[in-house]
Short mmCIF file of C-alpha atoms and ligand atoms in Angstrom, two decimals:
data_model
loop_
_atom_site.label_atom_id
_atom_site.label_comp_id
_atom_site.label_asym_id
_atom_site.label_seq_id
_atom_site.Cartn_x
_atom_site.Cartn_y
_atom_site.Cartn_z
CA UNK W 846 60.60 -13.14 19.85
CA UNK W 847 59.14 -14.18 23.19
CA UNK W 848 55.70 -13.52 24.54
CA UNK W 849 53.51 -14.75 27.37
CA UNK W 850 50.46 -16.82 26.55
CA UNK W 851 47.62 -18.16 28.64
CA UNK W 852 46.41 -21.48 27.25
CA UNK W 853 43.67 -22.12 29.82
CA UNK W 854 42.10 -19.79 32.37
CA UNK W 855 43.08 -20.83 35.90
CA UNK W 856 45.71 -20.35 38.60
CA UNK W 857 47.86 -17.55 37.09
CA UNK W 858 51.31 -19.02 37.84
CA UNK W 859 50.21 -22.35 36.35
CA UNK W 860 48.57 -21.06 33.19
CA UNK W 861 51.09 -18.47 31.99
CA UNK W 862 53.79 -19.66 29.64
CA UNK W 863 56.64 -17.78 27.97
CA UNK W 864 56.80 -19.01 24.36
CA UNK W 865 58.79 -18.29 21.22
CA UNK W 866 56.57 -16.80 18.47
CA UNK W 867 57.03 -15.25 15.05
CA UNK W 868 58.41 -11.71 15.00
CA UNK W 869 55.87 -8.84 14.74
CA UNK W 870 57.36 -7.91 11.35
CA UNK W 871 57.70 -4.45 9.80
CA UNK W 872 55.14 -1.71 10.48
CA UNK W 873 52.46 -0.78 7.94
CA UNK W 874 52.18 2.89 6.91
CA UNK W 875 50.36 4.06 10.05
CA UNK W 876 51.98 1.61 12.49
CA UNK W 877 54.96 1.55 14.82
CA UNK W 878 57.00 -1.24 16.37
CA UNK W 879 58.18 -0.96 19.94
CA UNK W 880 60.53 -3.06 22.03
CA UNK W 881 58.82 -3.56 25.37
CA UNK W 882 61.20 -2.45 28.11
CA UNK W 883 59.00 -3.22 31.11
CA UNK W 884 55.48 -4.10 32.18
CA UNK W 885 53.98 -4.39 35.67
CA UNK W 886 51.86 -7.26 36.92
CA UNK W 887 48.64 -5.58 37.99
CA UNK W 888 45.71 -7.13 39.89
CA UNK W 889 43.65 -6.86 36.68
CA UNK W 890 46.24 -8.99 34.81
CA UNK W 891 45.95 -11.63 37.52
CA UNK W 892 42.14 -11.59 37.16
CA UNK W 893 42.62 -11.85 33.38
CA UNK W 894 44.67 -15.06 33.80
CA UNK W 895 41.95 -16.47 36.03
CA UNK W 896 39.31 -15.67 33.41
CA UNK W 897 37.63 -13.28 35.85
CA UNK W 898 38.41 -9.99 34.13
CA UNK W 899 35.83 -8.07 32.11
CA UNK W 900 37.74 -9.12 28.96
CA UNK W 901 37.91 -12.87 28.43
CA UNK W 902 39.27 -13.42 24.91
CA UNK W 903 39.40 -16.82 23.19
CA UNK W 904 42.55 -18.77 24.08
CA UNK W 905 45.48 -18.70 23.67
CA UNK W 906 45.56 -15.08 24.84
CA UNK W 907 48.27 -12.67 25.92
CA UNK W 908 47.76 -10.56 29.06
CA UNK W 909 49.18 -7.13 29.71
CA UNK W 910 47.18 -3.95 30.04
CA UNK W 911 50.20 -1.64 30.02
CA UNK W 912 53.89 -1.35 29.23
CA UNK W 913 56.64 1.07 28.35
CA UNK W 914 58.62 0.56 25.17
CA UNK W 915 61.20 2.08 22.85
CA UNK W 916 60.16 2.72 19.21
CA UNK W 917 62.36 0.72 16.82
CA UNK W 918 60.51 1.23 13.51
CA UNK W 919 57.78 3.52 12.15
CA UNK W 920 55.55 3.23 9.07
CA UNK W 921 55.97 5.58 6.11
CA UNK W 922 52.99 7.83 7.06
CA UNK W 923 53.95 8.25 10.70
CA UNK W 924 55.13 11.70 11.77
CA UNK W 925 53.97 11.87 15.41
CA UNK W 926 56.50 9.30 16.70
CA UNK W 927 60.10 8.57 15.77
CA UNK W 928 62.58 5.76 16.23
CA UNK W 929 64.13 5.99 19.69
CA UNK W 930 61.07 7.57 21.36
CA UNK W 931 60.03 6.14 24.70
CA UNK W 932 56.29 5.43 24.68
CA UNK W 933 53.45 3.86 26.58
CA UNK W 934 51.06 1.67 24.63
CA UNK W 935 47.32 2.26 25.04
CA UNK W 936 46.57 -1.20 23.56
CA UNK W 937 46.64 -4.48 25.49
CA UNK W 938 48.54 -7.80 25.04
CA UNK W 939 51.77 -6.22 26.24
CA UNK W 940 53.41 -9.21 27.92
CA UNK W 941 55.76 -9.62 24.97
CA UNK W 942 59.19 -8.54 23.78
CA UNK W 943 57.79 -6.50 20.88
CA UNK W 944 54.48 -4.87 19.90
CA UNK W 945 53.30 -3.57 16.51
CA UNK W 946 50.44 -1.07 16.91
CA UNK W 947 48.81 1.94 15.23
CA UNK W 948 50.86 5.07 15.83
CA UNK W 949 47.88 6.85 17.45
CA UNK W 950 47.82 4.17 20.17
CA UNK W 951 51.14 5.21 21.68
CA UNK W 952 51.86 8.22 23.87
CA UNK W 953 55.36 9.65 23.56
CA UNK W 954 57.04 10.30 26.92
CA UNK W 955 59.57 12.97 27.81
CA UNK W 956 63.19 11.89 27.40
CA UNK W 957 64.75 11.20 30.77
CA UNK W 958 61.66 9.71 32.40
CA UNK W 959 62.42 6.64 34.53
CA UNK W 960 61.32 3.71 32.31
CA UNK W 961 60.30 1.54 35.29
CA UNK W 962 57.98 4.27 36.55
CA UNK W 963 56.73 4.88 33.01
CA UNK W 964 55.75 1.20 32.77
CA UNK W 965 53.14 1.91 35.47
CA UNK W 966 51.89 5.21 34.06
CA UNK W 967 48.99 4.18 31.87
CA UNK W 968 46.55 2.78 34.45
CA UNK W 969 47.05 3.61 38.11
CA UNK W 970 47.89 7.35 37.99
CA UNK W 971 44.83 8.33 35.88
CA UNK W 972 42.70 5.96 38.00
CA UNK W 973 43.70 7.73 41.22
CA UNK W 974 43.11 11.10 39.64
CA UNK W 975 39.72 10.31 38.09
CA UNK W 976 38.47 8.65 41.28
CA UNK W 977 39.14 11.91 43.11
CA UNK W 978 37.73 14.12 40.36
CA UNK W 979 34.86 12.45 38.57
CA UNK W 980 32.37 11.48 41.28
CA UNK W 981 32.23 14.17 43.94
CA UNK W 982 33.39 17.75 43.69
CA UNK W 983 35.92 17.97 46.49
CA UNK W 984 37.35 21.20 47.80
CA UNK W 985 40.23 22.01 50.11
CA UNK W 986 39.61 20.65 53.61
CA UNK W 987 37.14 17.95 52.51
CA UNK W 988 37.64 14.37 53.66
CA UNK W 989 37.79 11.20 51.55
CA UNK W 990 38.12 7.60 52.74
CA UNK W 991 39.78 4.76 50.83
CA UNK W 992 40.69 1.14 51.52
CA UNK W 993 43.67 -0.80 50.12
CA UNK W 994 45.30 2.56 50.75
CA UNK W 995 48.81 1.11 50.50
CA UNK W 996 48.19 -0.09 46.93
CA UNK W 997 49.86 1.95 44.24
CA UNK W 998 46.50 3.56 43.34
CA UNK W 999 46.00 4.31 47.04
CA UNK W 1000 49.44 5.89 47.41
CA UNK W 1001 48.90 7.99 44.31
CA UNK W 1002 45.52 9.11 45.66
CA UNK W 1003 47.15 10.21 48.93
CA UNK W 1004 49.75 12.29 47.07
CA UNK W 1005 47.17 13.84 44.78
CA UNK W 1006 44.69 14.57 47.54
CA UNK W 1007 47.37 16.14 49.70
CA UNK W 1008 48.46 18.40 46.82
CA UNK W 1009 44.87 19.66 46.60
CA UNK W 1010 44.38 20.10 50.33
CA UNK W 1011 41.92 17.18 50.49
CA UNK W 1012 42.23 15.13 53.67
CA UNK W 1013 42.46 11.34 53.48
CA UNK W 1014 41.40 8.53 55.81
CA UNK W 1015 43.39 5.50 54.72
CA UNK W 1016 42.22 2.02 55.57
CA UNK W 1017 44.66 -0.91 55.35
CA UNK W 1018 45.09 -4.46 56.63
CA UNK W 1019 48.24 -3.95 58.67
CA UNK W 1020 49.80 -1.20 60.76
CA UNK W 1021 53.06 -1.94 58.95
CA UNK W 1022 51.76 0.29 56.15
CA UNK W 1023 51.17 3.32 58.37
CA UNK W 1024 54.69 4.89 58.32
CA UNK W 1025 54.88 4.82 54.51
CA UNK W 1026 51.42 6.33 54.13
CA UNK W 1027 51.99 9.06 56.72
CA UNK W 1028 55.25 9.92 54.97
CA UNK W 1029 53.32 10.35 51.72
CA UNK W 1030 50.92 12.80 53.37
CA UNK W 1031 48.11 10.61 54.71
CA UNK W 1032 46.08 12.48 57.34
CA UNK W 1033 44.78 9.38 59.11
CA UNK W 1034 45.54 5.64 58.79
CA UNK W 1035 43.22 3.01 60.24
CA UNK W 1036 42.93 -0.77 60.26
CA UNK W 1037 39.95 -2.29 58.49
CA UNK W 1038 38.02 -3.98 61.30
CA UNK W 1039 34.73 -3.82 63.19
CA UNK W 1040 35.81 -0.58 64.94
CA UNK W 1041 36.20 1.35 61.72
CA UNK W 1042 32.99 3.39 61.94
CA UNK W 1043 33.67 4.51 65.53
CA UNK W 1044 37.25 5.46 64.68
CA UNK W 1045 36.22 7.42 61.59
CA UNK W 1046 33.53 9.15 63.64
CA UNK W 1047 36.22 10.28 66.11
CA UNK W 1048 38.39 11.58 63.30
CA UNK W 1049 35.65 13.54 61.55
CA UNK W 1050 34.20 15.26 64.65
CA UNK W 1051 31.02 16.08 62.73
CA UNK W 1052 32.66 16.90 59.37
CA UNK W 1053 31.17 15.39 56.22
CA UNK W 1054 32.65 12.38 54.45
CA UNK W 1055 31.18 12.54 50.94
CA UNK W 1056 33.41 10.11 49.01
CA UNK W 1057 34.51 6.55 49.71
CA UNK W 1058 36.83 4.65 47.36
CA UNK W 1059 36.69 0.87 47.59
CA UNK W 1060 39.18 -1.53 45.97
CA UNK W 1061 38.46 -4.48 48.28
CA UNK W 1062 34.71 -5.27 47.96
CA UNK W 1063 33.15 -8.11 50.02
CA UNK W 1064 32.36 -7.07 53.59
CA UNK W 1065 34.84 -4.16 53.32
CA UNK W 1066 32.26 -2.33 51.19
CA UNK W 1067 29.74 -2.40 54.05
CA UNK W 1068 32.34 -1.10 56.50
CA UNK W 1069 33.32 1.76 54.20
CA UNK W 1070 29.68 2.62 53.45
CA UNK W 1071 28.88 2.87 57.18
CA UNK W 1072 31.58 5.51 57.60
CA UNK W 1073 30.12 7.85 54.98
CA UNK W 1074 27.78 10.80 55.48
CA UNK W 1075 24.17 10.46 54.27
CA UNK W 1076 23.94 11.09 50.53
CA UNK W 1077 27.66 10.33 50.01
CA UNK W 1078 29.09 8.41 47.06
CA UNK W 1079 30.84 5.06 47.41
CA UNK W 1080 32.86 4.20 44.34
CA UNK W 1081 33.88 0.56 43.82
CA UNK W 1082 36.87 0.21 41.51
CA UNK W 1083 38.43 -3.11 42.52
CA UNK W 1084 37.70 -6.36 44.34
CA UNK W 1085 40.94 -7.46 45.99
CA UNK W 1086 38.98 -9.70 48.41
CA UNK W 1087 37.53 -11.58 45.43
CA UNK W 1088 34.17 -11.53 47.21
CA UNK W 1089 30.83 -10.11 46.17
CA UNK W 1090 29.97 -6.72 47.61
CA UNK W 1091 27.90 -6.73 50.78
CA UNK W 1092 26.03 -3.69 51.96
CA UNK W 1093 23.01 -3.24 54.21
CA UNK W 1094 19.91 -2.08 52.29
CA UNK W 1095 19.49 0.66 54.92
CA UNK W 1096 22.67 2.35 53.63
CA UNK W 1097 20.95 2.92 50.28
CA UNK W 1098 17.33 3.25 51.44
CA UNK W 1099 17.64 5.28 54.64
CA UNK W 1100 21.03 6.94 54.22
CA UNK W 1101 20.90 7.47 50.44
CA UNK W 1102 24.46 6.23 49.81
CA UNK W 1103 25.13 6.35 46.07
CA UNK W 1104 26.94 3.24 44.83
CA UNK W 1105 29.03 3.81 41.71
CA UNK W 1106 31.51 1.72 39.76
CA UNK W 1107 34.69 2.88 38.06
CA UNK W 1108 36.67 1.35 35.23
CA UNK W 1109 39.39 3.46 33.63
CA UNK W 1110 38.65 2.33 30.07
CA UNK W 1111 35.12 3.73 30.20
CA UNK W 1112 36.44 7.12 31.28
CA UNK W 1113 39.22 7.19 28.66
CA UNK W 1114 36.85 6.00 25.90
CA UNK W 1115 34.93 9.28 26.00
CA UNK W 1116 38.07 11.43 25.82
CA UNK W 1117 39.56 12.65 22.55
CA UNK W 1118 43.05 11.49 21.58
CA UNK W 1119 44.31 14.99 22.32
CA UNK W 1120 42.74 14.98 25.78
CA UNK W 1121 44.23 11.56 26.56
CA UNK W 1122 47.67 12.87 25.62
CA UNK W 1123 47.24 16.03 27.67
CA UNK W 1124 45.94 13.98 30.62
CA UNK W 1125 49.13 11.88 30.62
CA UNK W 1126 51.21 15.05 30.24
CA UNK W 1127 49.53 16.52 33.32
CA UNK W 1128 50.02 13.26 35.23
CA UNK W 1129 53.73 13.16 34.38
CA UNK W 1130 54.07 16.78 35.54
CA UNK W 1131 52.20 15.97 38.78
CA UNK W 1132 54.41 12.96 39.52
CA UNK W 1133 57.49 15.06 38.85
CA UNK W 1134 56.22 17.82 41.13
CA UNK W 1135 55.36 15.35 43.90
CA UNK W 1136 58.79 13.74 43.47
CA UNK W 1137 56.92 10.48 43.92
CA UNK W 1138 57.93 7.06 42.69
CA UNK W 1139 55.67 4.04 42.86
CA UNK W 1140 57.65 1.50 44.92
CA UNK W 1141 59.00 -1.49 42.98
CA UNK W 1142 59.84 -4.72 44.80
CA UNK W 1143 61.41 -6.80 42.05
CA UNK W 1144 62.01 -6.91 38.28
CA UNK W 1145 61.90 -10.36 36.60
CA UNK W 1146 62.97 -11.58 33.15
CA UNK W 1147 60.07 -12.66 30.91
CA UNK W 1148 61.21 -16.30 31.04
CA UNK W 1149 60.35 -16.25 34.78
CA UNK W 1150 56.81 -15.00 34.26
CA UNK W 1151 55.35 -17.79 36.45
CA UNK W 1152 57.54 -16.81 39.41
CA UNK W 1153 56.83 -13.12 38.80
CA UNK W 1154 53.08 -13.63 38.83
CA UNK W 1155 53.25 -15.82 41.96
CA UNK W 1156 55.28 -13.07 43.66
CA UNK W 1157 52.74 -10.40 42.64
CA UNK W 1158 50.00 -12.34 44.42
CA UNK W 1159 51.79 -12.47 47.79
CA UNK W 1160 50.25 -10.21 50.38
CA UNK W 1161 52.02 -7.22 51.82
CA UNK W 1162 54.72 -6.84 49.27
CA UNK W 1163 56.58 -3.57 49.42
CA UNK W 1164 56.07 -2.56 45.81
CA UNK W 1165 55.04 -3.56 42.32
CA UNK W 1166 56.44 -6.55 40.46
CA UNK W 1167 57.78 -5.66 37.02
CA UNK W 1168 58.97 -7.76 34.11
CA UNK W 1169 61.71 -6.58 31.72
CA UNK W 1170 61.15 -8.69 28.58
CA UNK W 1171 64.24 -7.49 26.71
CA UNK W 1172 66.75 -7.76 29.53
CA UNK W 1173 67.90 -5.07 31.92
CA UNK W 1174 66.21 -1.69 31.48
N1 LIG Z 2356 38.76 0.01 37.91
C1 LIG Z 2356 39.91 0.41 37.35
O1 LIG Z 2356 39.92 0.99 36.26
C2 LIG Z 2356 41.18 0.14 38.08
C3 LIG Z 2356 42.38 0.68 37.61
C4 LIG Z 2356 43.54 0.43 38.35
C5 LIG Z 2356 43.51 -0.37 39.47
N2 LIG Z 2356 42.31 -0.89 39.84
C6 LIG Z 2356 42.20 -1.72 41.06
O2 LIG Z 2356 42.82 -1.04 42.12
C7 LIG Z 2356 43.25 -1.97 43.09
C8 LIG Z 2356 44.69 -1.65 43.44
O3 LIG Z 2356 45.50 -1.85 42.30
P1 LIG Z 2356 47.07 -1.57 42.40
O4 LIG Z 2356 47.72 -1.89 41.12
O5 LIG Z 2356 47.24 -0.21 42.98
O6 LIG Z 2356 47.44 -2.67 43.51
P2 LIG Z 2356 48.85 -3.07 44.14
O7 LIG Z 2356 49.77 -1.90 44.17
O8 LIG Z 2356 49.30 -4.32 43.48
O9 LIG Z 2356 48.42 -3.41 45.66
C9 LIG Z 2356 47.44 -4.36 45.96
C10 LIG Z 2356 46.72 -3.90 47.21
O10 LIG Z 2356 45.62 -4.73 47.49
C11 LIG Z 2356 45.63 -5.05 48.88
N3 LIG Z 2356 44.97 -6.34 49.06
C12 LIG Z 2356 45.27 -7.51 48.46
N4 LIG Z 2356 44.40 -8.47 48.83
C13 LIG Z 2356 43.55 -7.88 49.71
C14 LIG Z 2356 42.45 -8.34 50.47
N5 LIG Z 2356 42.04 -9.62 50.38
N6 LIG Z 2356 41.82 -7.47 51.30
C15 LIG Z 2356 42.22 -6.19 51.38
N7 LIG Z 2356 43.27 -5.68 50.67
C16 LIG Z 2356 43.91 -6.52 49.86
C17 LIG Z 2356 47.10 -5.09 49.24
O11 LIG Z 2356 47.22 -4.94 50.62
P3 LIG Z 2356 48.42 -5.63 51.45
O12 LIG Z 2356 49.62 -4.71 51.25
O13 LIG Z 2356 47.91 -5.62 52.84
O14 LIG Z 2356 48.66 -6.98 50.89
C18 LIG Z 2356 47.60 -3.88 48.45
O15 LIG Z 2356 47.30 -2.70 49.14
C19 LIG Z 2356 43.04 -3.35 42.46
O16 LIG Z 2356 41.85 -3.88 42.92
C20 LIG Z 2356 42.93 -3.04 40.98
O17 LIG Z 2356 42.20 -4.00 40.27
C21 LIG Z 2356 41.17 -0.65 39.18
#
């Protein structure tokens, strides 16, 4: 079988290699084997290849925080999953044609779900939801501001916020993103520049802005912080700029802005297995209700992993880059 390995941390498209390895073998009693149908290339996977992610395993290492797969074999004690089930894998190292994992690490999906969408279910949808739920209690009519608003997390946050009557100010790098975001239900779209505070001020007309969601970091953090009301929370969950956060001390000292960090794993770690399963069930129902699909720009074969990862790093692509390791999905 084929899998992707990183032999040295560095430029992602240069360090990933698709290699032939031994098959995963047959499952033990409490294990399952799945054929990976698709995985997305997420910003965290790119950071992983660079050696800049929070996990930096000894090399060679296989990236891949999420995937969707079809169960092809189950161990003799397994009753929760059966051959043919479509599943997402909660374990990592998914850039491979097959995975063998404990049966309690997969979540069975409803038959009929779009496998390409399911490949992107594990990380971004719960991230968008928990960012909106876990830091500030928001009620109908409240405002929230986010940058990288045209990312898939950002688009999901817009949909979710709109369904709850929460109003969104969406900050992006280019006006090209505005039509898509307005169509999703964005209340306001703005460009991230030196005029941001004044523009947000005009939008709010005295209303509070108690939550900011930052996936860019660097100087963007300071701009987002300046838009918030005193005592508001600014949650950093990504660093697309690659730069260290900058923020004026006065934001914390005088204006009492609360800086928080978010990483999905930490939030899932404290949930029971049952709650994790019910969370994904609720998310699938939400996505169905919203009739929302995360845009996909291109699907690559696993042999072209270098080209796929280079594509995923281009700016302003119109959707996620997926890889289908076992051929067409
Ligand atoms: N902490 C967590 O648990 C967690 C979980 C999921 C995701 N995340 C983070 O959430 C962010 C979005 O992830 P995603 O999968 O939704 O992304 P995505 O769909 O691949 O989109 C990437 C986004 O980043 C923007 N971007 C890229 N470089 C940028 C820069 N230098 N300055 C400003 N914006 C930039 C892109 O804007 P353009 O369209 O203008 O290029 C695009 O909106 C990432 O930082 C990711 O690491 C964190």
